[in-house]
Amino acid sequence: MAEKLRGLAFVVGDNVDTDQIIPAQYLVYSLTDPEERKNYGRYALSGLPPELGRFVQEGQWQSRYSVIVAGRNFGCGSSREHAPAALQIAGVKAVVAQSYARIFFRNAVDGGFLLPLETDLPLHERIRTGDAVTIDLDEGVLTHEPSGRSYPLRPIGDVEAIVRAGGLFAYARQLGIIKANP
Amino acid sequence: MGMTLSEKILARGAGKSAVRPGDKVWVQVDVLMTHDVCGPPAYAIFQREFGKGARFWDPAKVVVIPDHYIFTEDPHARRNLEELRRMAREQKLPHFYDAFSPRYSGVCHVTLPEKGHVVPGSILIGTDSHTCTSGALGAFATGVGNTDAAFVMGTGKLWLRVPETFRVLLHGRLSPGVMAKDVILRLIGDIGVDGATYCALEFQGEGVASLSIDERMTLCNMAVEAGAKNGIIPVDGLARRYLEERGVDCSLAEASDSNAQYLATREYRLEALVPQVARPHSPAHAVPVTDCEGEPLTTAYIGSCTGGKLEDFVAAAVILRDRKVKLDTYAVPATVAVREAIGRVQVDGKSVEQILKEAGVKLGEPSCAACLGGPEDTFGRLRGKEIAISTTNRNFLGRMGSKEAKIYLASPATVAASAVAGCIADPRPFVDERSWELVAQASRGASLPGVGNPG
């Protein structure tokens, strides 16, 4: 885990579902083919309502925003792991939300795609898309640069060992549940 | 202190005498299910992590059911079906319901119980959020992503956090024209789309016992729409008969202890429930149908793991008999067995298929079809500013293929009544005690084929 993470925020509301994160029609693309998988970056968050603005600019393959700030129940809906993968491919390092749907959270942690961080506060009402934010993981705070205000993040909890290992497979190798090398 | 049904199953899977909510346990998985959208990427992770020549932990416990993008010319979707075939070949998987083969079945969550893959007391993991459907037969069934599935492929194991159990007690019986879909929409409307997040949602009471297996599947199917990890119903006599007809071992069937601890309990009197409609764009936007009667529609859709089972079509047929639809109406049976049954099962002397066709309903091939939009050429996919009423499970923005469209969720009875009326309509005036009894009769009398030998 990097200790500090700085980037521009993209702000969404409550209940952003996986169909908005990556619409089902794009799930046909390979996640392993190096060229084909770029489509997931291109279409990440393309299902959002138009009034939230574009997460990835027309003709681009990645987003300028690397931190998503959301309300409650981020990632609800389908179990598609393509959702956290699409955000990672688009360049997202962390999501900061009030809560997550459990399969999205699991997928983000076990696949090591991004950091699903939690906050008790409705930061999506205090931060605007395009604002620079810094996340200090050791201190457990997010700093909103335009206002200079810092907000506490909840401890990662139960799954911290998996997050620190970088995903389920690395964690299971540490525990000796699976062999060191394939 | 006692344990709930879900806790008992996870304790057994973890090899422990007891577990408590919040425990993180490694469990032995009994069945892993995957399909054409998540099977290929899960297999790619499996090969990356375990090596090209690695073998699954137990090929007989892996069930592969392509269902999402089948009847499409999309070249990537076709390629993914080929990838699935390669996986089945390399791993010598006995339970592969391949597309365009005589074994093709259709929607995975309806196929699993139909073909006898759901064993009460077992742990069933699937790469699809609606895997929770199989809890209707007393299994702990939940959805995971590709990485978790790849891990199970190699080890047969998975870490799980033992969920708190949220109990829903159902009393009485539903009135004619009211269905399990109305119960689950009302519940989600009351507790919200994250009202049961991380919980096991267990349905109990004589109201559950009064429901058919198809209807119980509808309840458990949408548990995930309230954020739940699994939906579950203890096995009773009816479920036991259904399972035994399919040669399924019921010896591990369990129920919650009388002194089990629940996070919360909600109670519903079924006879007081009226048909529900979830307004766009959330399953939690449920209102009584009487609050939105007459609202305009362009399209009606009957299908999916939620609303494409035999009883769903029989309920629609009771309303559509000798009537014409005024909306663009699509019907997609979940499975080949459901498709065959609607050609055979009669409502007042006419087959369900004949009734649908005479009413002007377009009948599609068994698959997930437009429930999740899918490739451009998907049957029933919404285009532009259509306003649909659908028996499916999600009405999120863009879910059925068009971001400009609106989707209302409802029971098959409400969808059929609305298709006839040309706008949102209450199904109750279309049915009476006698005609509604035909739904239960037809479903009871039509034991689906595929019995006995899991494919």
XYZ file of C-alpha atoms in Angstrom:
637
model
C 0.000 0.000 0.000
C 1.365 3.405 -0.931
C 1.407 5.703 2.071
C 0.122 8.773 0.287
C -1.998 9.101 -2.751
C -2.782 12.366 -4.522
C -5.179 12.957 -7.372
C -8.220 14.708 -8.751
C -11.608 13.685 -7.412
C -14.602 12.582 -9.454
C -17.748 12.935 -7.371
C -20.873 10.766 -7.606
C -23.890 10.164 -5.351
C -25.540 7.206 -3.603
C -26.214 3.757 -5.081
C -23.933 3.949 -8.112
C -24.504 0.475 -9.543
C -22.194 -1.695 -11.598
C -24.271 -1.092 -14.738
C -23.318 2.565 -14.433
C -19.688 1.685 -13.673
C -19.438 -0.530 -16.763
C -22.592 -1.103 -18.852
C -23.225 -4.787 -19.596
C -22.814 -4.448 -23.363
C -19.055 -3.898 -22.876
C -18.521 -7.028 -20.779
C -17.729 -8.911 -23.975
C -14.189 -7.473 -24.060
C -11.268 -9.537 -22.822
C -9.676 -8.429 -19.551
C -6.405 -10.141 -20.462
C -5.773 -9.027 -24.052
C -3.608 -5.899 -23.615
C -5.322 -3.957 -26.420
C -8.899 -5.135 -25.889
C -8.851 -4.455 -22.155
C -8.262 -0.752 -22.795
C -11.955 -0.576 -23.723
C -12.774 -0.969 -20.046
C -10.920 2.268 -19.336
C -12.651 4.008 -22.196
C -16.150 3.026 -21.057
C -15.622 3.215 -17.283
C -18.504 5.072 -15.593
C -20.080 5.647 -19.014
C -23.452 4.587 -17.603
C -23.695 7.562 -15.243
C -26.406 10.169 -15.763
C -25.069 12.795 -18.207
C -25.426 15.633 -15.662
C -22.494 14.234 -13.637
C -20.158 15.010 -16.519
C -17.787 12.721 -18.345
C -15.389 10.596 -16.346
C -13.341 9.751 -19.432
C -13.178 12.345 -22.198
C -14.354 11.441 -25.697
C -11.607 9.602 -27.559
C -9.555 8.977 -24.395
C -8.716 5.580 -22.873
C -8.109 6.770 -19.342
C -9.551 9.312 -16.939
C -7.833 12.348 -15.446
C -9.537 11.539 -12.131
C -7.849 8.964 -9.925
C -10.033 9.207 -6.805
C -13.781 8.586 -6.798
C -15.787 10.172 -4.007
C -19.195 8.595 -3.499
C -22.127 8.378 -1.112
C -23.715 5.153 0.126
C -23.789 1.671 -1.389
C -21.202 2.225 -4.129
C -20.994 -0.689 -6.583
C -24.407 -2.235 -5.955
C -25.943 -4.615 -8.466
C -24.155 -7.260 -10.444
C -21.122 -9.254 -9.296
C -19.104 -8.265 -12.364
C -15.466 -7.912 -11.359
C -15.175 -5.965 -14.591
C -16.427 -2.993 -12.512
C -13.428 -2.457 -10.192
C -11.184 -3.634 -13.043
C -12.630 -0.968 -15.378
C -12.009 1.743 -12.787
C -8.421 0.543 -12.333
C -7.827 0.410 -16.082
C -9.206 3.967 -16.318
C -6.576 5.035 -13.758
C -8.512 5.025 -10.469
C -6.413 4.327 -7.371
C -9.044 4.676 -4.658
C -12.748 5.079 -4.036
C -13.868 6.924 -0.906
C -17.494 6.136 -0.113
C -19.826 6.077 2.881
C -20.490 2.388 2.201
C -20.128 -0.318 -0.446
C -22.202 -3.119 -1.819
C -20.459 -6.227 -0.554
C -19.546 -7.954 -3.829
C -17.929 -4.796 -5.232
C -15.960 -4.366 -2.009
C -14.833 -8.001 -2.085
C -13.846 -7.799 -5.714
C -11.879 -4.578 -5.193
C -9.976 -6.137 -2.272
C -9.510 -9.709 -3.492
C -8.530 -8.629 -7.004
C -6.305 -5.829 -5.663
C -7.785 -3.410 -8.204
C -8.152 -0.318 -6.050
C -8.564 0.791 -2.448
C -12.203 0.820 -1.317
C -11.979 3.322 1.541
C -14.834 4.328 3.800
C -15.780 7.536 5.526
C -18.607 8.333 7.937
C -19.156 11.737 6.320
C -21.013 12.579 3.104
C -17.825 13.830 1.443
C -19.568 13.745 -1.919
C -21.485 16.797 -0.684
C -18.298 18.655 0.324
C -15.951 17.842 -2.538
C -16.464 18.768 -6.185
C -15.369 16.963 -9.295
C -11.910 18.213 -10.280
C -10.813 19.138 -6.725
C -7.395 17.826 -5.736
C -7.365 15.454 -2.767
C -4.609 13.667 -0.857
C -5.188 10.400 0.948
C -2.800 9.529 3.753
C -3.305 5.845 4.425
C -1.120 5.627 7.501
C -2.900 8.527 9.146
C -6.282 7.460 7.770
C -7.276 10.894 6.478
C -8.342 12.482 3.235
C -7.300 16.100 2.722
C -9.349 18.312 0.433
C -6.726 20.667 -0.988
C -8.939 23.624 -2.038
C -10.279 24.024 1.523
C -7.314 22.545 3.367
C -9.756 20.477 5.440
C -8.961 16.924 6.453
C -11.532 14.194 6.956
C -11.037 10.909 8.815
C -11.336 7.602 6.977
C -12.558 4.438 8.662
C -9.963 1.743 9.406
C -9.929 -0.886 6.646
C -10.681 -3.551 9.265
C -10.938 -7.271 8.662
C -9.509 -7.312 5.171
C -6.472 -5.118 5.792
C -4.118 -8.092 5.503
C -5.497 -8.875 2.024
C -5.241 -5.225 0.983
C -1.659 -5.012 2.251
C -0.728 -8.233 0.453
C -2.152 -6.796 -2.790
C -5.014 -9.241 -3.258
C -6.381 -12.673 -2.399
C -3.756 -14.771 -4.193
C -0.811 -12.953 -2.654
C -2.490 -13.185 0.745
C -3.176 -16.913 0.380
C 0.488 -17.466 -0.573
C 1.569 -15.618 2.551
C -0.676 -17.889 4.600
C 0.602 -20.974 2.794
C -2.902 -21.868 1.568
C -1.571 -22.069 -1.981
C 1.914 -22.740 -3.307
C 4.394 -19.892 -3.611
C 4.724 -19.985 -7.398
C 2.476 -21.242 -10.165
C -26.871 -19.852 21.946
C -28.465 -21.177 18.794
C -27.446 -20.584 15.189
C -29.367 -19.431 12.154
C -29.645 -21.582 9.050
C -26.892 -19.659 7.255
C -24.592 -19.857 10.289
C -25.093 -23.630 10.502
C -24.192 -24.125 6.855
C -21.086 -21.949 7.111
C -20.008 -23.703 10.325
C -20.210 -27.051 8.558
C -18.337 -25.633 5.540
C -15.629 -24.281 7.826
C -15.336 -27.544 9.766
C -16.304 -25.829 13.021
C -18.956 -26.672 15.580
C -20.200 -23.091 15.653
C -19.631 -19.720 13.987
C -20.823 -16.223 14.911
C -21.697 -13.255 12.733
C -18.548 -11.299 11.925
C -16.262 -14.362 12.019
C -14.018 -14.612 8.992
C -13.874 -18.258 7.961
C -12.383 -20.344 5.165
C -15.089 -22.631 3.848
C -15.087 -25.633 1.560
C -17.233 -24.850 -1.507
C -19.671 -27.570 -2.628
C -20.592 -26.185 -6.060
C -19.032 -23.464 -8.202
C -21.218 -22.097 -11.004
C -20.029 -19.842 -13.791
C -21.347 -18.528 -17.106
C -20.188 -17.004 -20.386
C -19.536 -13.472 -19.099
C -17.427 -14.337 -16.034
C -16.194 -17.866 -16.823
C -13.511 -16.828 -19.352
C -11.945 -14.041 -17.231
C -12.086 -16.263 -14.111
C -10.343 -19.064 -16.023
C -7.689 -16.626 -17.249
C -6.948 -15.663 -13.630
C -6.915 -19.357 -12.645
C -4.312 -20.128 -15.328
C -2.246 -17.068 -14.437
C -2.150 -17.992 -10.755
C -2.014 -21.802 -10.835
C -0.224 -22.360 -14.152
C -1.321 -23.277 -17.682
C -1.548 -26.997 -17.031
C -3.258 -26.707 -13.624
C -6.375 -28.713 -12.861
C -9.548 -27.657 -11.055
C -9.886 -28.842 -7.473
C -12.867 -31.001 -8.431
C -14.271 -30.840 -11.987
C -17.480 -32.610 -10.896
C -18.307 -29.689 -8.596
C -18.070 -27.032 -11.292
C -21.224 -26.238 -13.253
C -20.885 -24.133 -16.396
C -24.058 -22.569 -17.762
C -23.717 -20.119 -20.650
C -26.779 -17.877 -20.669
C -25.967 -14.178 -20.959
C -24.974 -13.398 -24.555
C -26.070 -16.397 -26.610
C -28.391 -15.316 -29.411
C -26.201 -12.535 -30.752
C -23.841 -12.114 -33.667
C -21.428 -10.097 -31.506
C -17.971 -11.516 -32.349
C -16.574 -10.970 -28.862
C -19.535 -12.781 -27.297
C -18.999 -15.672 -29.725
C -15.329 -15.754 -28.820
C -16.218 -15.936 -25.108
C -18.420 -18.999 -25.734
C -15.404 -20.609 -27.431
C -13.271 -19.762 -24.391
C -15.830 -21.429 -22.157
C -15.706 -24.551 -24.370
C -11.922 -24.604 -24.141
C -12.151 -24.428 -20.342
C -14.700 -27.266 -20.218
C -12.527 -29.383 -22.534
C -9.222 -28.743 -20.766
C -10.731 -29.375 -17.341
C -12.991 -32.253 -18.509
C -16.052 -30.706 -16.885
C -19.041 -33.070 -16.780
C -21.627 -30.346 -16.091
C -21.390 -28.070 -19.122
C -24.680 -26.843 -20.614
C -23.084 -25.646 -23.832
C -24.815 -23.127 -26.080
C -26.149 -24.464 -29.387
C -25.880 -28.027 -28.133
C -28.651 -30.433 -27.086
C -27.607 -29.794 -23.470
C -28.141 -26.038 -23.693
C -30.418 -24.946 -20.869
C -30.525 -21.158 -20.483
C -30.555 -18.942 -17.402
C -28.111 -20.345 -14.845
C -30.118 -19.585 -11.692
C -33.166 -21.446 -12.968
C -31.060 -24.247 -14.461
C -29.241 -25.021 -11.193
C -32.338 -26.157 -9.242
C -34.052 -27.639 -12.336
C -31.123 -29.970 -12.992
C -30.575 -30.952 -9.374
C -27.407 -28.972 -8.645
C -28.843 -27.220 -5.592
C -28.357 -29.300 -2.455
C -29.864 -28.096 0.821
C -27.234 -27.386 3.444
C -24.518 -26.923 0.814
C -22.390 -23.895 -0.093
C -22.969 -22.818 -3.667
C -20.803 -20.041 -5.100
C -21.498 -18.445 -8.469
C -19.990 -15.696 -10.573
C -23.276 -13.839 -10.671
C -25.013 -11.700 -8.090
C -28.316 -13.553 -8.491
C -26.718 -16.821 -7.359
C -28.685 -16.098 -4.160
C -31.751 -17.533 -6.006
C -30.706 -21.071 -5.051
C -31.215 -20.286 -1.375
C -34.889 -21.054 -2.038
C -33.930 -24.720 -1.599
C -32.027 -24.308 1.645
C -28.504 -23.842 0.265
C -26.113 -21.037 1.223
C -25.776 -19.497 -2.229
C -23.948 -16.287 -3.009
C -22.320 -14.391 -5.863
C -18.621 -13.573 -6.197
C -16.282 -12.019 -8.753
C -13.746 -13.579 -11.100
C -10.802 -13.563 -8.687
C -12.743 -15.396 -5.980
C -14.068 -17.866 -8.562
C -10.529 -18.493 -9.863
C -9.401 -19.123 -6.310
C -12.215 -21.638 -5.806
C -11.352 -23.330 -9.132
C -7.860 -24.023 -7.811
C -8.504 -24.712 -4.136
C -12.211 -25.394 -3.550
C -11.976 -22.828 -0.771
C -13.156 -19.298 -0.126
C -12.956 -16.885 2.791
C -16.310 -15.549 3.920
C -17.435 -13.215 6.641
C -20.285 -14.908 8.513
C -23.285 -12.636 7.944
C -25.828 -11.490 10.471
C -29.250 -12.888 9.626
C -32.117 -10.545 8.764
C -35.385 -12.437 9.222
C -38.504 -11.819 7.171
C -41.599 -13.481 8.642
C -44.454 -13.954 6.215
C -47.953 -14.640 7.538
C -51.122 -15.679 5.721
C -51.579 -16.124 1.979
C -51.355 -13.869 -1.039
C -54.613 -12.762 -2.657
C -55.419 -13.565 -6.304
C -53.261 -11.469 -8.634
C -50.574 -10.848 -6.000
C -47.239 -12.654 -6.274
C -43.893 -13.218 -4.531
C -42.462 -10.422 -6.684
C -44.785 -8.015 -4.903
C -43.520 -9.239 -1.525
C -39.867 -8.736 -2.365
C -40.448 -5.355 -4.040
C -42.343 -4.172 -0.945
C -39.556 -5.421 1.333
C -36.862 -3.642 -0.714
C -39.061 -0.556 -0.794
C -39.255 -0.666 2.999
C -35.610 -1.399 3.854
C -33.858 0.137 0.831
C -31.285 -1.156 -1.637
C -28.717 -1.392 1.150
C -31.145 -2.366 3.906
C -29.723 -5.879 4.267
C -26.117 -5.246 3.178
C -23.800 -8.108 4.207
C -26.762 -9.967 5.773
C -28.294 -13.336 5.192
C -31.939 -12.649 4.338
C -33.967 -15.566 5.675
C -37.656 -15.975 4.891
C -39.771 -17.881 7.395
C -43.390 -18.457 8.326
C -46.509 -20.101 6.949
C -46.664 -17.429 4.254
C -43.467 -18.848 2.743
C -44.786 -22.386 3.033
C -47.829 -21.327 0.977
C -45.595 -20.346 -1.947
C -44.494 -22.646 -4.780
C -40.800 -23.314 -5.426
C -40.827 -20.901 -8.399
C -42.227 -18.170 -6.159
C -39.726 -18.879 -3.374
C -36.977 -18.505 -5.961
C -38.316 -15.037 -6.810
C -38.024 -14.020 -3.133
C -34.435 -15.223 -2.754
C -33.438 -13.970 -6.212
C -33.862 -10.324 -5.279
C -32.203 -10.588 -1.854
C -29.137 -9.046 -3.491
C -31.238 -6.028 -4.490
C -31.479 -5.258 -0.759
C -27.703 -5.710 -0.509
C -27.906 -9.160 1.088
C -25.163 -11.747 0.761
C -27.686 -14.559 0.375
C -31.395 -15.240 0.512
C -32.460 -18.451 2.159
C -35.565 -20.513 2.940
C -35.545 -23.679 5.061
C -36.560 -26.864 3.269
C -40.126 -28.060 3.932
C -42.191 -30.918 2.550
C -42.811 -29.209 -0.787
C -39.125 -28.394 -1.274
C -38.163 -31.907 -0.256
C -40.481 -33.386 -2.893
C -39.048 -31.036 -5.545
C -35.503 -32.034 -4.577
C -36.183 -35.746 -4.287
C -37.787 -35.782 -7.749
C -34.383 -34.633 -8.958
C -32.442 -37.196 -6.979
C -30.995 -34.592 -4.612
C -29.724 -35.662 -1.181
C -31.653 -33.787 1.521
C -29.755 -35.204 4.499
C -27.987 -31.905 5.242
C -31.200 -29.840 5.247
C -31.293 -27.553 8.283
C -33.391 -24.847 9.877
C -32.539 -21.979 12.203
C -32.540 -22.861 15.887
C -35.457 -21.542 17.925
C -32.989 -19.492 20.005
C -31.022 -18.192 17.013
C -30.114 -14.486 17.044
C -31.346 -12.182 14.311
C -30.075 -8.734 13.453
C -33.649 -7.663 12.681
C -37.064 -9.130 11.953
C -39.728 -7.725 9.651
C -43.213 -9.184 9.399
C -45.714 -9.040 6.546
C -49.330 -10.159 6.337
C -49.572 -11.509 2.805
C -53.352 -11.196 2.430
C -53.035 -7.435 3.023
C -50.371 -6.975 0.348
C -51.363 -5.284 -2.925
C -49.421 -5.532 -6.204
C -46.288 -3.388 -6.192
C -44.455 -1.471 -8.888
C -40.874 -0.196 -8.512
C -40.571 3.123 -10.300
C -37.426 4.117 -12.249
C -34.490 3.915 -11.485
C -34.319 1.807 -8.318
C -35.863 -1.444 -7.072
C -36.422 0.443 -3.787
C -38.870 2.833 -5.464
C -41.729 0.419 -4.814
C -45.249 1.810 -4.574
C -48.662 0.099 -4.609
C -49.811 -0.313 -8.214
C -52.841 1.814 -7.321
C -50.466 4.797 -6.929
C -49.298 4.662 -10.530
C -52.207 3.127 -12.457
C -52.603 4.683 -15.888
C -49.004 5.892 -16.185
C -47.818 5.559 -19.811
C -45.763 2.627 -21.127
C -44.413 1.526 -24.501
C -43.012 -1.918 -23.729
C -43.652 -4.961 -21.566
C -41.089 -7.663 -20.801
C -41.538 -11.052 -19.139
C -38.335 -12.979 -18.542
C -35.062 -13.441 -16.583
C -34.069 -15.463 -13.517
C -36.549 -13.385 -11.523
C -39.609 -13.466 -13.743
C -39.067 -16.024 -16.518
C -40.002 -19.249 -14.714
C -42.947 -21.469 -15.610
C -45.275 -20.021 -12.975
C -44.460 -16.498 -14.163
C -45.710 -17.364 -17.655
C -48.774 -19.216 -16.389
C -49.726 -16.169 -14.290
C -49.309 -13.942 -17.347
C -51.319 -16.368 -19.486
C -54.263 -16.385 -17.065
C -54.518 -12.630 -17.665
C -53.649 -12.636 -21.386
C -56.126 -15.392 -22.317
C -58.508 -14.144 -25.030
C -57.013 -10.655 -24.806
C -54.623 -8.643 -26.978
C -51.586 -6.690 -25.840
C -51.450 -2.979 -26.627
C -47.727 -2.674 -25.850
C -44.666 -4.083 -27.557
C -44.526 -7.225 -25.417
C -41.618 -9.653 -25.137
C -41.534 -13.019 -23.398
C -38.250 -14.840 -22.780
C -38.503 -18.190 -20.965
C -35.580 -18.630 -18.581
C -34.725 -22.141 -19.698
C -35.355 -24.678 -22.443
C -37.373 -26.701 -19.907
C -39.590 -23.671 -19.199
C -39.891 -23.092 -22.965
C -41.052 -26.697 -23.460
C -43.435 -26.528 -20.521
C -45.263 -23.447 -21.805
C -46.023 -25.396 -24.977
C -47.523 -28.169 -22.885
C -49.156 -26.552 -19.842
C -52.758 -25.517 -20.419
C -54.870 -22.733 -19.000
C -58.550 -23.484 -19.572
C -57.828 -25.735 -22.543
C -55.228 -23.603 -24.305
C -51.465 -23.882 -23.965
C -49.605 -20.973 -22.403
C -47.637 -20.638 -25.637
C -50.818 -20.392 -27.705
C -52.264 -17.792 -25.321
C -49.109 -15.655 -25.494
C -48.966 -15.863 -29.289
C -52.667 -15.103 -29.786
C -52.317 -12.096 -27.499
C -49.544 -10.748 -29.752
C -46.568 -11.422 -27.462
C -43.175 -11.932 -29.141
C -41.520 -15.087 -27.824
C -37.704 -15.207 -27.557
C -35.136 -17.953 -27.033
C -34.252 -19.007 -23.451
C -31.413 -16.799 -22.135
C -30.827 -13.673 -20.051
C -31.714 -11.617 -23.154
C -32.556 -7.966 -22.480
C -32.655 -8.128 -18.669
C -29.176 -6.600 -18.677
C -29.267 -4.941 -22.070
C -26.516 -6.946 -23.708
C -25.107 -6.594 -27.236
C -26.974 -4.348 -29.718
C -28.841 -7.220 -31.404
C -30.250 -8.682 -28.145
C -33.930 -9.716 -28.253
C -36.143 -7.183 -26.479
C -33.288 -4.713 -25.758
C -34.615 -1.221 -25.058
C -33.802 1.535 -27.516
C -34.196 5.271 -27.124
C -36.846 6.630 -24.799
C -38.916 3.512 -24.302
C -40.853 3.119 -21.065
C -40.929 -0.519 -20.037
C -42.614 -2.559 -17.369
C -40.628 -5.690 -16.662
C -40.583 -8.822 -14.520
C -36.780 -8.536 -14.207
C -34.773 -7.548 -11.130
C -33.083 -4.203 -11.792
C -34.371 -0.939 -13.175
C -31.110 0.982 -12.862
C -30.437 3.696 -15.394
C -29.477 2.037 -18.689
C -29.923 -1.486 -17.345
C -31.908 -2.847 -20.295
C -29.760 -1.192 -22.965
C -30.834 2.464 -23.174
C -29.869 5.273 -20.808
C -32.833 7.294 -22.054
C -35.332 4.547 -21.242
C -37.334 4.139 -18.058
C -38.014 0.773 -16.430
C -40.742 -0.135 -13.963
C -40.385 -3.474 -12.158
C -43.448 -5.566 -11.380
C -44.813 -9.105 -11.137
C -45.696 -11.077 -14.280
C -49.373 -10.551 -13.435
C -48.962 -6.771 -13.295
C -46.840 -6.770 -16.458
C -49.459 -8.825 -18.324
C -52.325 -6.612 -17.112
C -50.370 -3.516 -18.125
C -49.608 -4.983 -21.562
C -53.341 -5.478 -22.079
C -54.314 -2.062 -20.716
C -51.539 -0.207 -22.581
C -50.497 1.568 -19.370
C -49.702 0.562 -15.796
C -52.613 -1.542 -14.578
C -53.662 -3.432 -11.454
C -53.864 -7.160 -12.286
C -56.500 -7.927 -9.645
C -59.547 -6.962 -11.757
C -58.272 -9.422 -14.415
C -58.409 -12.449 -12.112
C -60.682 -14.175 -9.591
C -60.299 -17.031 -7.120
C -61.058 -19.590 -9.817
C -58.773 -18.303 -12.555
C -55.939 -17.649 -10.104
C -56.213 -21.210 -8.800
C -55.268 -22.274 -12.328
C -51.799 -20.756 -11.795
C -51.103 -22.968 -8.798
C -52.684 -25.995 -10.495
C -50.797 -25.593 -13.748
C -47.498 -25.157 -11.960
C -48.123 -28.128 -9.671
C -49.150 -30.377 -12.537
C -46.178 -29.527 -14.695
C -43.174 -31.238 -13.262
C -40.419 -30.012 -15.500
C -38.331 -32.412 -17.548
C -34.662 -32.897 -16.858
C -35.550 -34.668 -13.638
C -33.228 -37.120 -11.962
C -29.934 -36.849 -13.787
C -27.989 -33.654 -13.331
C -26.553 -32.935 -16.785
